[in-house]
Short mmCIF file of C-alpha atoms and ligand atoms in Angstrom, two decimals:
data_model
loop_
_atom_site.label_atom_id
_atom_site.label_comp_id
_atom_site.label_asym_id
_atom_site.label_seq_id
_atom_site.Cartn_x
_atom_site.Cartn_y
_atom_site.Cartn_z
CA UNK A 4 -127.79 -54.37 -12.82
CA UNK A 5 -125.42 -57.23 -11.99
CA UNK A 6 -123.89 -58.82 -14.96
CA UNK A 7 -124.16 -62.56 -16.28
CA UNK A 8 -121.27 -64.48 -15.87
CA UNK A 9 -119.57 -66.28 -18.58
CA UNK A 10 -117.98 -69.52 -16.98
CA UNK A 11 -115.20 -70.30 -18.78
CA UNK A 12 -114.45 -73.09 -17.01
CA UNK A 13 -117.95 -74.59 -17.32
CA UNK A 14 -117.78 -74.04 -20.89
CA UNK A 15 -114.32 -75.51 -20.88
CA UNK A 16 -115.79 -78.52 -18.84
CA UNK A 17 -118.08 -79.21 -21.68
CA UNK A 18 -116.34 -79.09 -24.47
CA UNK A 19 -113.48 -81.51 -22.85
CA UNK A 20 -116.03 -84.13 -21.95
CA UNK A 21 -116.84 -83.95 -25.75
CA UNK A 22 -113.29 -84.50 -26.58
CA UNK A 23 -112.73 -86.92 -24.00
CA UNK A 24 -115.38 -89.43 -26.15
CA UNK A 25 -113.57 -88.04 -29.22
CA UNK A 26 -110.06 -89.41 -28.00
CA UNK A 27 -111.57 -92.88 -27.10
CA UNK A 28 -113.64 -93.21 -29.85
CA UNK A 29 -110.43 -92.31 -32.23
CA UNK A 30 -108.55 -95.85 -29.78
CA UNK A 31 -111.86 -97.74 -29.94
CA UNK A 32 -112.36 -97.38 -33.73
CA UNK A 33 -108.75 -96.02 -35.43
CA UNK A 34 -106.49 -97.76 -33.24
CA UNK A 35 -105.45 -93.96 -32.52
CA UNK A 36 -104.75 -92.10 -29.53
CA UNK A 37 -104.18 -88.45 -30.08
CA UNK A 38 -100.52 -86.98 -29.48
CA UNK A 39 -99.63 -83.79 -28.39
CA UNK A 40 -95.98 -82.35 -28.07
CA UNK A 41 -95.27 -79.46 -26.06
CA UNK A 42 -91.93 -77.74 -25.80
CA UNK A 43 -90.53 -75.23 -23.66
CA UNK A 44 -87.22 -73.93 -24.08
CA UNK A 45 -85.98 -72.27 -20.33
CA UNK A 46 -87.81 -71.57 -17.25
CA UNK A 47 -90.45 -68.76 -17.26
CA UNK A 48 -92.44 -69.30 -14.63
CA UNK A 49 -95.79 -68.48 -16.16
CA UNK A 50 -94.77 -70.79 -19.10
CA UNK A 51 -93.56 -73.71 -16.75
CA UNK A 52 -97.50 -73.34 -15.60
CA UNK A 53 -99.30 -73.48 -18.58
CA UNK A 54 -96.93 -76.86 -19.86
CA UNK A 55 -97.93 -78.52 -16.64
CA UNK A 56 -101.92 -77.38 -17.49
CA UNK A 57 -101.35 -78.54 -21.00
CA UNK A 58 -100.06 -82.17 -19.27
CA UNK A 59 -102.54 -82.52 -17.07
CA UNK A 60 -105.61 -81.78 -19.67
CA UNK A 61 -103.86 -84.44 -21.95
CA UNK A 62 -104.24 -86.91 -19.76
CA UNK A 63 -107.66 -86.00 -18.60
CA UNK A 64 -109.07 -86.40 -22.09
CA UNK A 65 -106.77 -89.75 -22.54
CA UNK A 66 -104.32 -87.90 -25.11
CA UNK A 67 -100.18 -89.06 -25.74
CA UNK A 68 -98.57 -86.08 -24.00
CA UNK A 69 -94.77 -85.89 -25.18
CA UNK A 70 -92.95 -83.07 -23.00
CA UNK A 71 -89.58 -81.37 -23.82
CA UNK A 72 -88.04 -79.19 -21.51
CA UNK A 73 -84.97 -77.64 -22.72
CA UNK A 74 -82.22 -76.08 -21.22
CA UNK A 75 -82.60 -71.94 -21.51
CA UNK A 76 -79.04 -72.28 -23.10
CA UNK A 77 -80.72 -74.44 -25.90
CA UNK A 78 -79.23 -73.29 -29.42
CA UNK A 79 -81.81 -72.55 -31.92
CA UNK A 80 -80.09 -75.64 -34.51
CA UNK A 81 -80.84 -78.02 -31.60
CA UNK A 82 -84.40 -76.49 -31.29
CA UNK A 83 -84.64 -77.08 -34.98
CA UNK A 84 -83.43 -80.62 -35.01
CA UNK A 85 -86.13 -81.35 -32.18
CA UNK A 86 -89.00 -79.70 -34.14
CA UNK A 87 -88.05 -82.15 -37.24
CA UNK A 88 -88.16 -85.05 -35.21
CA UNK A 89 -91.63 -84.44 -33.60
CA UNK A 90 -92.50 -83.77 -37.55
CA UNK A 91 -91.50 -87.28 -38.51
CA UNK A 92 -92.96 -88.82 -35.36
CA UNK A 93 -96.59 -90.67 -36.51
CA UNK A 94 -97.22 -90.88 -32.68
CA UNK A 95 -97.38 -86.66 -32.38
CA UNK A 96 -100.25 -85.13 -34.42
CA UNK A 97 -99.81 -81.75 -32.57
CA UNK A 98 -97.05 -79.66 -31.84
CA UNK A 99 -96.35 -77.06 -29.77
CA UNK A 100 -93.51 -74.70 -28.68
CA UNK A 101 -94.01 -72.51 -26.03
CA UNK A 102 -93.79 -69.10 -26.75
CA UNK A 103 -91.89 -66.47 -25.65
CA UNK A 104 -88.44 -68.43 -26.37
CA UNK A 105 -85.29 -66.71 -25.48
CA UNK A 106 -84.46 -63.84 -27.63
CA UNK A 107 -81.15 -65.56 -28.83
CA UNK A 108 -83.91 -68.44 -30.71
CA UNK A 109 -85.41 -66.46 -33.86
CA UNK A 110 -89.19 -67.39 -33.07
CA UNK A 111 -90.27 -67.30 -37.00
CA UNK A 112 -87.91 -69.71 -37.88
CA UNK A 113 -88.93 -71.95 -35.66
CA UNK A 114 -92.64 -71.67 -35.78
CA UNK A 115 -91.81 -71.86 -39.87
CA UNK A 116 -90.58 -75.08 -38.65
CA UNK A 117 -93.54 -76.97 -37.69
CA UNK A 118 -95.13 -79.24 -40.44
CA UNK A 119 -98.68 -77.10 -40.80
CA UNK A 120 -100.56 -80.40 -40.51
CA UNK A 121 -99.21 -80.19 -37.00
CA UNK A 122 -99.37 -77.16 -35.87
CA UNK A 123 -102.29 -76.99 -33.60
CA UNK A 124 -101.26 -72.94 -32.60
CA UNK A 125 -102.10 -71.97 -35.65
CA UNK A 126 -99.22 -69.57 -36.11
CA UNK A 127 -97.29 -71.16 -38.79
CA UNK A 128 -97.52 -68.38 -41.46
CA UNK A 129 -99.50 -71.02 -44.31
CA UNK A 130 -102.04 -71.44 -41.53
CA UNK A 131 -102.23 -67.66 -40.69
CA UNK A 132 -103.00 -67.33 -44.39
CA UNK A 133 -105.75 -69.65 -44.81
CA UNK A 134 -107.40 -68.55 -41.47
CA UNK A 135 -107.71 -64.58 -43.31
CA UNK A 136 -108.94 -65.79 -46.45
CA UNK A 137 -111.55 -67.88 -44.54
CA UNK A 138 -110.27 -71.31 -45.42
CA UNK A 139 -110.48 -74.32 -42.93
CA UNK A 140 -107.74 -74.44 -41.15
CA UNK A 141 -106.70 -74.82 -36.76
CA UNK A 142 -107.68 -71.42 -35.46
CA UNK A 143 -104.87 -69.93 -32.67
CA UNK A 144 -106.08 -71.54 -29.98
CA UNK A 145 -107.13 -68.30 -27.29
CA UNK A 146 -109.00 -66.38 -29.76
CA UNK A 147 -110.76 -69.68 -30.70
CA UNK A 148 -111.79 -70.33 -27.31
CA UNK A 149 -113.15 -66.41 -26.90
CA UNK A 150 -115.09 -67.39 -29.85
CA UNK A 151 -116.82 -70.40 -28.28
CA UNK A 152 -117.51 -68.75 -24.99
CA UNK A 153 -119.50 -66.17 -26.87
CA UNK A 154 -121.16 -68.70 -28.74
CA UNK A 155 -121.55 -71.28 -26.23
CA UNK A 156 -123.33 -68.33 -24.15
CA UNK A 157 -125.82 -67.80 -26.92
CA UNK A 158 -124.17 -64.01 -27.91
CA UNK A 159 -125.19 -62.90 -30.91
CA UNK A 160 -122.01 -61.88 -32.76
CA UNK A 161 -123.63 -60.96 -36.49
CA UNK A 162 -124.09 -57.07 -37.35
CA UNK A 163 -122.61 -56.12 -33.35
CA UNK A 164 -119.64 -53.89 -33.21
CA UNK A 165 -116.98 -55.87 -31.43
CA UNK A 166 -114.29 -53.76 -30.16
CA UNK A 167 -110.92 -55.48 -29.41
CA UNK A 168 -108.10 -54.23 -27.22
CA UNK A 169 -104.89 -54.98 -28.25
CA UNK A 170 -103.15 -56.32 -31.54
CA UNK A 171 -100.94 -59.09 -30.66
CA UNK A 172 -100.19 -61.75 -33.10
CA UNK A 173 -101.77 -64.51 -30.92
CA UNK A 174 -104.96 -62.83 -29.57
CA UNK A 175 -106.00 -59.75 -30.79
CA UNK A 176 -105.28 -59.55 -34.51
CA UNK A 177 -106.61 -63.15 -35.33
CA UNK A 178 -109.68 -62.17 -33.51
CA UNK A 179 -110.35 -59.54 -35.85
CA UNK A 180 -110.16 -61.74 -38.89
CA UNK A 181 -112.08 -64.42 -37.48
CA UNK A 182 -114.68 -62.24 -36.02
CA UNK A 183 -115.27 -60.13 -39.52
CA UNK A 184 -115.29 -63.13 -41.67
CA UNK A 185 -118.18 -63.30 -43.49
CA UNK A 186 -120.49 -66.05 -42.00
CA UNK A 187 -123.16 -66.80 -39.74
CA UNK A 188 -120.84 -67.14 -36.59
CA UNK A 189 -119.05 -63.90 -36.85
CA UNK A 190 -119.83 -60.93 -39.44
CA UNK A 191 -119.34 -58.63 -37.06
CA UNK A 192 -118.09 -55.07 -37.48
CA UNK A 193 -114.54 -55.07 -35.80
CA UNK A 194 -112.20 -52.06 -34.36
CA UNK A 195 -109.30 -52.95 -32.67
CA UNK A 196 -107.48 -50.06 -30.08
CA UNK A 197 -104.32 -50.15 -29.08
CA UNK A 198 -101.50 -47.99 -27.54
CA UNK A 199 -101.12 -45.57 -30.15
CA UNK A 200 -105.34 -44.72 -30.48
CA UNK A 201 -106.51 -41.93 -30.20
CA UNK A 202 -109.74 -41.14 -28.06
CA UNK A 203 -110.09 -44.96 -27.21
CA UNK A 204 -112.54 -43.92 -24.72
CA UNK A 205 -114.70 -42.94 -27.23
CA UNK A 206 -114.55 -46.21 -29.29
CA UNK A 207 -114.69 -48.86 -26.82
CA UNK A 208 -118.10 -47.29 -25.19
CA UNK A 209 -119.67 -48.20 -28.62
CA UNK A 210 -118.45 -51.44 -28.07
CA UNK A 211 -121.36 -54.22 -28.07
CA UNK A 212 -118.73 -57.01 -27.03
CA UNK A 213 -115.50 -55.77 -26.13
CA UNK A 214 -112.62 -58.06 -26.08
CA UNK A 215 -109.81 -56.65 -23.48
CA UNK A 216 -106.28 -58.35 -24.78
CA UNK A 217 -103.61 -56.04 -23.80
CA UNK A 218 -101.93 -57.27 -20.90
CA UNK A 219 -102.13 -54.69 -18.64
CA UNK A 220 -104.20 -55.11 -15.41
CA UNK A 221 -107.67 -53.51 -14.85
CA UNK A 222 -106.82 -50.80 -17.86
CA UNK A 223 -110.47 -51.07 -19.00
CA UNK A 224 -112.62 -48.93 -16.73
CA UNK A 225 -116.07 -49.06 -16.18
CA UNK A 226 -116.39 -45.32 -17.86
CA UNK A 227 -115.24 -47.10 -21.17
CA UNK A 228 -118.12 -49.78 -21.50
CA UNK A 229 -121.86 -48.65 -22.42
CA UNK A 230 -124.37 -50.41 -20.35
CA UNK A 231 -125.37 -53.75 -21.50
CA UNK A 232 -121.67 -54.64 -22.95
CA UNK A 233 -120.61 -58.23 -22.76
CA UNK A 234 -117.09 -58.18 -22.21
CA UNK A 235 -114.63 -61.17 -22.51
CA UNK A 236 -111.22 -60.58 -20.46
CA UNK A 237 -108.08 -62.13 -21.85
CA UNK A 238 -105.41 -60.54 -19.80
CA UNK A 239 -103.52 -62.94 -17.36
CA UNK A 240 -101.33 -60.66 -15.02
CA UNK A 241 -99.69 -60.86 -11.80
CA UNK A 242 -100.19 -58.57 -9.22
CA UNK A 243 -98.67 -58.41 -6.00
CA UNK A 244 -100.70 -59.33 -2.81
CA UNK A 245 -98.75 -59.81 0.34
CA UNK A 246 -101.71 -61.70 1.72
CA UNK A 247 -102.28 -64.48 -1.04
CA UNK A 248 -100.24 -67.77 -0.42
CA UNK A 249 -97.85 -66.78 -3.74
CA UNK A 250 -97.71 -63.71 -3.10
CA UNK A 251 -99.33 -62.95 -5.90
CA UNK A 252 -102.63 -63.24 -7.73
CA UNK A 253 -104.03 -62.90 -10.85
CA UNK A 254 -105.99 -60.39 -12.08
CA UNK A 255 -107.27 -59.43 -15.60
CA UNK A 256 -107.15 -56.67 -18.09
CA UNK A 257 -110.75 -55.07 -16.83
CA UNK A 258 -111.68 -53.94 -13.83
CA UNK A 259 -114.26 -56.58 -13.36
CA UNK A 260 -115.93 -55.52 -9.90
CA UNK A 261 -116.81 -52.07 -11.51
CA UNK A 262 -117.56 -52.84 -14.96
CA UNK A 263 -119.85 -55.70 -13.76
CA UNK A 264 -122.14 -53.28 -12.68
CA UNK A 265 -122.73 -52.07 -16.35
CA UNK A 266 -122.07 -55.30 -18.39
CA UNK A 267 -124.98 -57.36 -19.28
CA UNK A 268 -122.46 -60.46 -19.19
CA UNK A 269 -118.93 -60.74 -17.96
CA UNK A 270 -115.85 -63.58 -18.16
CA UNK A 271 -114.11 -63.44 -15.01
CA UNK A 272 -110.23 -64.24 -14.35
CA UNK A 273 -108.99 -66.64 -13.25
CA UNK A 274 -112.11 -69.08 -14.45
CA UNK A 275 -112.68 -67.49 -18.16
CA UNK A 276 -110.61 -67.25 -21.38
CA UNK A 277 -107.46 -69.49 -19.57
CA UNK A 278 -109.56 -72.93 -19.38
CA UNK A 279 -110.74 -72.66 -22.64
CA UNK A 280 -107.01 -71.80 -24.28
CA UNK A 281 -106.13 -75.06 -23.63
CA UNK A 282 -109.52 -77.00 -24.21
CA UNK A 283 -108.98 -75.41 -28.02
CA UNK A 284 -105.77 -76.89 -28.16
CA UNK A 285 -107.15 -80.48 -27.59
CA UNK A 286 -109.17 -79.73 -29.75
CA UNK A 287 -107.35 -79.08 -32.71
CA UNK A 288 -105.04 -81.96 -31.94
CA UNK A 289 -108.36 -84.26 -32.11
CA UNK A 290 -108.92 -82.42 -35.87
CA UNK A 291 -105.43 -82.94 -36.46
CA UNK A 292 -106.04 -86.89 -36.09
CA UNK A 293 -109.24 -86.72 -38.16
CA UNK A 294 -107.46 -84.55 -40.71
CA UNK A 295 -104.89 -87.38 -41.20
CA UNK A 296 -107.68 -90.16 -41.28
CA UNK A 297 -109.92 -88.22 -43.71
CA UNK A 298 -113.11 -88.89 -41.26
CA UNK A 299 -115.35 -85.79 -40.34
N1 GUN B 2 -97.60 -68.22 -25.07
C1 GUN B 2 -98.73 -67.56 -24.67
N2 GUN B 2 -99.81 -68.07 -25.31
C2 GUN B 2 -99.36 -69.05 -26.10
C3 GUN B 2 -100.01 -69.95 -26.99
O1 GUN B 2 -101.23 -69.93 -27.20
N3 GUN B 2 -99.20 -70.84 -27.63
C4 GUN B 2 -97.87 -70.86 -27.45
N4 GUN B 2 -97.15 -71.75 -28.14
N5 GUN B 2 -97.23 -70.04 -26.63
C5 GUN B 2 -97.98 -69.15 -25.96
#
């Protein structure tokens, strides 16, 4: 058996088209066009790539982009200042600092910071809240989009054990709240593994879905997955590879050629979670708008 493919990027596609009409129907009607600020203190190179993504799918779907690149040097009372002015600004309805900042910049603080009517992350601590007592509120926008492209796929998620690895703040612990709230589009049962587990072999092969989140390349084997698993791969690493034009390419946290084999459906990498990260980010920017309106 071969595995299904989940297409992130078709599924990302989709959704942006829909947000697209969104954004001009919010000029057409509102006088409105969505704005999105995105800040990035330094010059990690991974986080230099996803700001220029982020730019690029702004325009695409016709959105304001407003882009701050700050000096790595940055002090975290200028950082502040910045993050009050964006929350005054009736141009920006989304804001966004990109994360990791430099370890002098307490990154609590900051995200504290952002007016929660803005903050399209979802990590503001009000909107962490909400999301784990299961009121409306934006979602964190990767485990959002892992959510869609099991949806969008037509996975059942009700009454399956979904088995997450990792527990990071921004993937793999809001996935477990969103995915064992009770209603129609989750209640599942959730475990989550990480690096202190015991046996994790023995958990993830009674894994239905299993979500791989731990950022280290090709750790999940094909001996950990039962047959028929659908597995969604969130890991983003570099690798070495003297022949690619980088010298480097990217490769997930699953070893995708062998688990294939065993997985009833699979999201690749590059083409899976990564399109649809930012394609939930739009789209909480868009509910962000409608939010302030008071329209649906
Ligand atoms: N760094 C890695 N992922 C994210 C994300 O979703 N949002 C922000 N702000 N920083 C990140």
């Amino acid at each position: 058996m071969s595995a299904k493919i989940i297409d992130g990027k078709a599924i990302a596609e989709q959704m942006r088209t829909e947000i697209k009409t969104q954004a001009q129907e919010l000029k057409s009607k509102h006088g409105i066009t969505p704005g999105l600020a995105v800040v990035l203190v330094g010059e990690d190179p991974a986080s230099q790539v996803y700001v220029r993504m982020k730019g690029k799918a702004c325009a695409e779907a016709e959105f304001f982009s407003d882009e701050h690149k700050l000096p790595a040097e940055t002090s975290e009372a200028d950082l502040l200042e910045l993050v009050a002015k964006l929350n005054a600004d009736d141009k920006i309805h989304g804001i966004l600092v990109q994360l990791p900042l430099p370890k002098r910049i307490d990154e609590s603080k900051v995200l504290l910071a952002i007016d929660p009517a803005k903050d399209v992350d979802g990590f503001h601590p009000t909107n962490v809240g909400k999301m784990m007592v299961g009121q409306e509120t934006f979602l964190p926008c990767t485990p959002h989009g892992v959510v869609q492209m099991l949806i969008r796929s037509g996975v059942e998620i009700p009454g399956k054990h979904v088995v997450i690895v990792g527990r990071s703040n921004i993937v793999g612990r809001p996935l477990m709240n969103m995915l064992s709230q009770k209603n129609d589009r989750a209640n599942a049962t959730v475990t989550c593994v990480h690096t202190r587990t015991r046996n994790m072999t023995e958990i993830t092969r009674q894994a239905d879905i299993l979500i791989a989140a731990a950022g280290r390349p090709k750790m999940v084997t094909a001996d950990m997955v039962k047959d028929g698993v659908v597995v969604i791969d969130v890991g983003v690493n570099r690798v070495d590879d003297p022949t690619a034009k980088r010298g480097y390419r990217l490769v997930g946290d699953v070893d995708f050629e062998a688990v294939k084999e065993k997985a009833a459906a699979i999201s690749p990498v590059p083409g899976g979670v990564g399109p649809m990260t930012i394609t939930m980010l739009l789209y909480n920017t868009i509910t962000s708008v409608k939010t302030k309106l008071g329209i649906e």
